[in-house]
PDB file of C-alpha atoms and ligand atoms in Angstrom:
ATOM      1  CA  MET A   1     109.494  98.393  85.834  1.00 72.00           C
ATOM      2  CA  ALA A   2     106.420  97.481  87.612  1.00 83.00           C
ATOM      3  CA  VAL A   3     106.769  97.006  91.343  1.00 91.00           C
ATOM      4  CA  PHE A   4     104.263  94.964  93.727  1.00 93.00           C
ATOM      5  CA  VAL A   5     103.538  95.933  97.307  1.00 95.00           C
ATOM      6  CA  CYS A   6     102.781  93.579  99.928  1.00 95.00           C
ATOM      7  CA  PRO A   7      99.306  94.830 101.168  1.00 96.00           C
ATOM      8  CA  ARG A   8     100.038  93.717 104.590  1.00 97.00           C
ATOM      9  CA  CYS A   9     103.393  94.675 105.469  1.00 97.00           C
ATOM     10  CA  ALA A  10     104.330  97.314 102.607  1.00 96.00           C
ATOM     11  CA  HIS A  11     107.292  95.277 102.001  1.00 95.00           C
ATOM     12  CA  ARG A  12     108.279  96.000  97.963  1.00 93.00           C
ATOM     13  CA  VAL A  13     109.040  93.430  95.644  1.00 88.00           C
ATOM     14  CA  THR A  14     110.299  94.546  92.087  1.00 86.00           C
ATOM     15  CA  GLY A  15     109.178  92.421  88.655  1.00 80.00           C
ATOM     16  CA  ALA A  16     112.621  91.163  88.194  1.00 77.00           C
ATOM     17  CA  GLU A  17     113.185  89.619  92.020  1.00 77.00           C
ATOM     18  CA  ARG A  18     109.199  88.604  91.400  1.00 75.00           C
ATOM     19  CA  THR A  19     109.893  86.594  88.610  1.00 70.00           C
ATOM     20  CA  GLN A  20     112.781  84.588  90.031  1.00 67.00           C
ATOM     21  CA  GLY A  21     111.567  84.231  93.299  1.00 56.00           C
ATOM     22  CA  HIS A  22     110.729  81.296  95.192  1.00 56.00           C
ATOM     23  CA  GLN A  23     107.430  82.489  96.151  1.00 48.00           C
ATOM     24  CA  PRO A  24     105.528  83.674  92.925  1.00 61.00           C
ATOM     25  CA  ARG A  25     102.692  85.255  94.522  1.00 75.00           C
ATOM     26  CA  GLY A  26     102.762  85.814  97.882  1.00 87.00           C
ATOM     27  CA  CYS A  27     105.098  88.232 100.076  1.00 92.00           C
ATOM     28  CA  PRO A  28     108.567  87.539 100.571  1.00 89.00           C
ATOM     29  CA  ALA A  29     108.780  89.317 103.671  1.00 93.00           C
ATOM     30  CA  CYS A  30     105.990  88.217 105.982  1.00 95.00           C
ATOM     31  CA  GLY A  31     104.378  85.371 103.630  1.00 93.00           C
ATOM     32  CA  PHE A  32     101.008  87.106 103.139  1.00 94.00           C
ATOM     33  CA  GLY A  33      99.384  85.507 100.186  1.00 92.00           C
ATOM     34  CA  PHE A  34      99.560  88.128  97.292  1.00 90.00           C
ATOM     35  CA  VAL A  35     101.186  91.421  96.701  1.00 92.00           C
ATOM     36  CA  PHE A  36      99.013  94.338  94.461  1.00 93.00           C
ATOM     37  CA  GLU A  37     100.965  95.383  91.486  1.00 91.00           C
ATOM     38  CA  MET A  38     101.958  98.603  90.910  1.00 89.00           C
ATOM     39  CA  MET A  39     102.659 100.248  87.572  1.00 85.00           C
ATOM     40  CA  ASP A  40     105.180 102.716  89.305  1.00 84.00           C
ATOM     41  CA  ASP A  41     107.665 102.880  92.428  1.00 86.00           C
ATOM     42  CA  TYR A  42     105.248 103.528  95.484  1.00 89.00           C
ATOM     43  CA  TYR A  43     106.503 103.941  99.215  1.00 90.00           C
ATOM     44  CA  ALA A  44     104.051 103.421 101.878  1.00 93.00           C
ATOM     45  CA  GLY A  45     105.340 105.414 104.700  1.00 93.00           C
ATOM     46  CA  PRO A  46     104.721 103.934 108.541  1.00 94.00           C
ATOM     47  CA  LEU A  47     101.394 105.518 109.092  1.00 95.00           C
ATOM     48  CA  THR A  48     100.107 104.792 105.727  1.00 97.00           C
ATOM     49  CA  ALA A  49      97.335 102.542 105.812  1.00 98.00           C
ATOM     50  CA  LEU A  50      97.016 100.107 102.950  1.00 98.00           C
ATOM     51  CA  ILE A  51      93.182  98.332 102.159  1.00 98.00           C
ATOM     52  CA  CYS A  52      92.910  96.042  99.145  1.00 97.00           C
ATOM     53  CA  CYS A  53      89.382  95.998  97.899  1.00 97.00           C
ATOM     54  CA  ASP A  54      87.401  93.628  95.363  1.00 96.00           C
ATOM     55  CA  GLN A  55      85.713  95.678  92.357  1.00 95.00           C
ATOM     56  CA  GLU A  56      82.400  96.434  94.359  1.00 96.00           C
ATOM     57  CA  ARG A  57      84.989  98.336  96.568  1.00 97.00           C
ATOM     58  CA  ARG A  58      84.316  96.080  99.401  1.00 98.00           C
ATOM     59  CA  VAL A  59      87.147  95.686 101.768  1.00 98.00           C
ATOM     60  CA  LEU A  60      89.321  92.206 101.072  1.00 96.00           C
ATOM     61  CA  VAL A  61      92.214  93.526 103.530  1.00 96.00           C
ATOM     62  CA  ALA A  62      93.101  96.119 105.868  1.00 97.00           C
ATOM     63  CA  GLY A  63      96.553  95.503 106.079  1.00 97.00           C
ATOM     64  CA  HIS A  64      99.570  97.822 106.678  1.00 97.00           C
ATOM     65  CA  ALA A  65      99.196 100.445 109.423  1.00 97.00           C
ATOM     66  CA  ALA A  66      95.040 100.168 108.719  1.00 98.00           C
ATOM     67  CA  VAL A  67      94.832  98.863 112.047  1.00 96.00           C
ATOM     68  CA  PRO A  68      96.436 101.902 114.369  1.00 96.00           C
ATOM     69  CA  VAL A  69      95.458 104.633 111.367  1.00 96.00           C
ATOM     70  CA  THR A  70      91.919 103.990 111.446  1.00 97.00           C
ATOM     71  CA  GLY A  71      91.659 102.235 114.804  1.00 96.00           C
ATOM     72  CA  TRP A  72      88.932  99.535 113.398  1.00 96.00           C
ATOM     73  CA  PRO A  73      89.734  95.964 113.917  1.00 96.00           C
ATOM     74  CA  GLU A  74      90.664  94.574 110.281  1.00 97.00           C
ATOM     75  CA  GLY A  75      87.579  91.672 110.958  1.00 97.00           C
ATOM     76  CA  GLU A  76      85.156  94.706 111.125  1.00 96.00           C
ATOM     77  CA  LEU A  77      86.361  96.217 107.824  1.00 97.00           C
ATOM     78  CA  ILE A  78      86.466  93.258 105.670  1.00 97.00           C
ATOM     79  CA  GLY A  79      83.364  92.951 103.635  1.00 98.00           C
ATOM     80  CA  GLN A  80      82.212  96.627 104.221  1.00 98.00           C
ATOM     81  CA  GLU A  81      81.987  99.283 101.602  1.00 98.00           C
ATOM     82  CA  VAL A  82      85.595 101.084 102.168  1.00 98.00           C
ATOM     83  CA  SER A  83      83.791 104.498 101.477  1.00 97.00           C
ATOM     84  CA  ALA A  84      81.185 103.861 103.770  1.00 97.00           C
ATOM     85  CA  ALA A  85      83.009 101.791 106.403  1.00 96.00           C
ATOM     86  CA  LEU A  86      85.350 104.689 106.956  1.00 97.00           C
ATOM     87  CA  ALA A  87      83.041 107.605 106.785  1.00 96.00           C
ATOM     88  CA  LEU A  88      85.657 108.437 103.770  1.00 97.00           C
ATOM     89  CA  GLU A  89      84.565 111.803 102.208  1.00 97.00           C
ATOM     90  CA  PHE A  90      86.685 114.217  99.257  1.00 97.00           C
ATOM     91  CA  PRO A  91      85.580 117.588 100.088  1.00 94.00           C
ATOM     92  CA  ASP A  92      87.616 119.035  97.344  1.00 91.00           C
ATOM     93  CA  ALA A  93      86.462 116.186  94.266  1.00 92.00           C
ATOM     94  CA  THR A  94      83.693 116.994  91.872  1.00 93.00           C
ATOM     95  CA  ASP A  95      83.433 113.559  91.355  1.00 95.00           C
ATOM     96  CA  ASP A  96      84.305 109.917  93.302  1.00 97.00           C
ATOM     97  CA  PRO A  97      88.528 109.573  93.115  1.00 97.00           C
ATOM     98  CA  ILE A  98      87.468 105.633  93.894  1.00 97.00           C
ATOM     99  CA  ALA A  99      85.161 105.501  91.312  1.00 96.00           C
ATOM    100  CA  ARG A 100      87.421 107.234  88.651  1.00 96.00           C
ATOM    101  CA  SER A 101      90.215 104.870  89.365  1.00 96.00           C
ATOM    102  CA  LEU A 102      88.230 101.652  88.971  1.00 94.00           C
ATOM    103  CA  GLU A 103      86.341 103.301  86.188  1.00 93.00           C
ATOM    104  CA  TRP A 104      89.168 104.166  84.294  1.00 94.00           C
ATOM    105  CA  GLY A 105      92.203 101.852  85.736  1.00 93.00           C
ATOM    106  CA  VAL A 106      93.921 104.700  86.557  1.00 94.00           C
ATOM    107  CA  ARG A 107      95.801 106.288  89.867  1.00 95.00           C
ATOM    108  CA  VAL A 108      94.571 108.894  91.436  1.00 96.00           C
ATOM    109  CA  LEU A 109      96.847 110.086  93.691  1.00 96.00           C
ATOM    110  CA  GLN A 110      97.650 112.815  97.000  1.00 96.00           C
ATOM    111  CA  GLN A 111      93.650 113.523  97.200  1.00 97.00           C
ATOM    112  CA  PRO A 112      92.720 115.523 100.208  1.00 97.00           C
ATOM    113  CA  CYS A 113      90.109 113.627 102.047  1.00 97.00           C
ATOM    114  CA  THR A 114      88.576 112.978 105.506  1.00 97.00           C
ATOM    115  CA  PHE A 115      87.798 109.658 107.660  1.00 97.00           C
ATOM    116  CA  ARG A 116      86.289 109.030 110.515  1.00 95.00           C
ATOM    117  CA  PRO A 117      88.465 106.959 112.975  1.00 95.00           C
ATOM    118  CA  HIS A 118      86.457 103.872 115.426  1.00 95.00           C
ATOM    119  CA  GLY A 119      85.211 105.539 118.752  1.00 89.00           C
ATOM    120  CA  LEU A 120      86.061 109.264 117.114  1.00 86.00           C
ATOM    121  CA  ASP A 121      83.253 111.746 116.482  1.00 84.00           C
ATOM    122  CA  ALA A 122      85.111 114.239 114.939  1.00 91.00           C
ATOM    123  CA  PRO A 123      86.474 113.454 111.151  1.00 94.00           C
ATOM    124  CA  ARG A 124      90.161 113.204 110.843  1.00 96.00           C
ATOM    125  CA  ASN A 125      92.187 114.795 107.595  1.00 97.00           C
ATOM    126  CA  ALA A 126      94.258 112.590 105.558  1.00 97.00           C
ATOM    127  CA  VAL A 127      95.597 112.105 101.805  1.00 97.00           C
ATOM    128  CA  ALA A 128      94.865 108.802  99.833  1.00 98.00           C
ATOM    129  CA  ASP A 129      96.871 107.590  97.053  1.00 97.00           C
ATOM    130  CA  ILE A 130      94.136 104.953  95.094  1.00 97.00           C
ATOM    131  CA  PHE A 131      95.565 102.530  92.797  1.00 96.00           C
ATOM    132  CA  PRO A 132      93.462 100.191  90.021  1.00 95.00           C
ATOM    133  CA  ALA A 133      94.351  96.796  90.130  1.00 93.00           C
ATOM    134  CA  TYR A 134      95.324  95.080  86.862  1.00 86.00           C
ATOM    135  CA  ASP A 135      94.588  91.323  86.840  1.00 81.00           C
ATOM    136  CA  ASP A 136      91.436  90.190  86.037  1.00 78.00           C
ATOM    137  CA  ASP A 137      90.105  90.390  89.540  1.00 79.00           C
ATOM    138  CA  GLY A 138      89.825  94.014  89.389  1.00 85.00           C
ATOM    139  CA  GLY A 139      89.667  96.037  92.342  1.00 94.00           C
ATOM    140  CA  LEU A 140      92.037  98.727  94.382  1.00 96.00           C
ATOM    141  CA  LEU A 141      94.097  99.271  96.887  1.00 97.00           C
ATOM    142  CA  VAL A 142      93.556 102.997  98.882  1.00 98.00           C
ATOM    143  CA  ALA A 143      96.621 104.151 100.366  1.00 98.00           C
ATOM    144  CA  LEU A 144      95.574 106.675 103.674  1.00 98.00           C
ATOM    145  CA  THR A 145      98.251 109.071 104.632  1.00 97.00           C
ATOM    146  CA  PRO A 146      96.691 110.770 107.906  1.00 96.00           C
ATOM    147  CA  VAL A 147      98.067 114.432 108.210  1.00 95.00           C
ATOM    148  CA  THR A 148      97.434 117.433 110.514  1.00 81.00           C
ATOM    149  CA  LYS A 149      96.532 120.382 109.202  1.00 65.00           C
ATOM    150  CA  GLY A 150      98.743 123.342 111.180  1.00 53.00           C
TER     151      GLY A 150
HETATM  152 ZN1  LIG B 201     104.372  91.171 103.548  1.00 80.10          ZN
END
């Protein structure tokens, strides 16, 4: 069953709730203007940054946990190409997982990566889950969860 996740507050809405809902497009929890469709259920952790991008990979929404995780004010991320804005790198990948997700319309889960938080010189380790959008506008959702390597 499809699940919709609010990029702003990470609230989950099931497809059934959505079709009977009073707000057919937006988030019933925080009122944000749209929710992102997932083919399978997904729970964003408290420190999972949800970043919505358009099909050119430009940031549309730096939502749930994005500011505390990345240190960037949302206004400085919007419109930026997501990999460049966060210095996202996927050292273990043989390709660009974001490009793969966009091109093939597939989810790319649990990708080890590094990103550069605002104001810090050292990159931070994280895991990225990348979800393609299923609507006509295309685009994708990047869920970035910092990890501490022990
Ligand atoms: Zn919401």
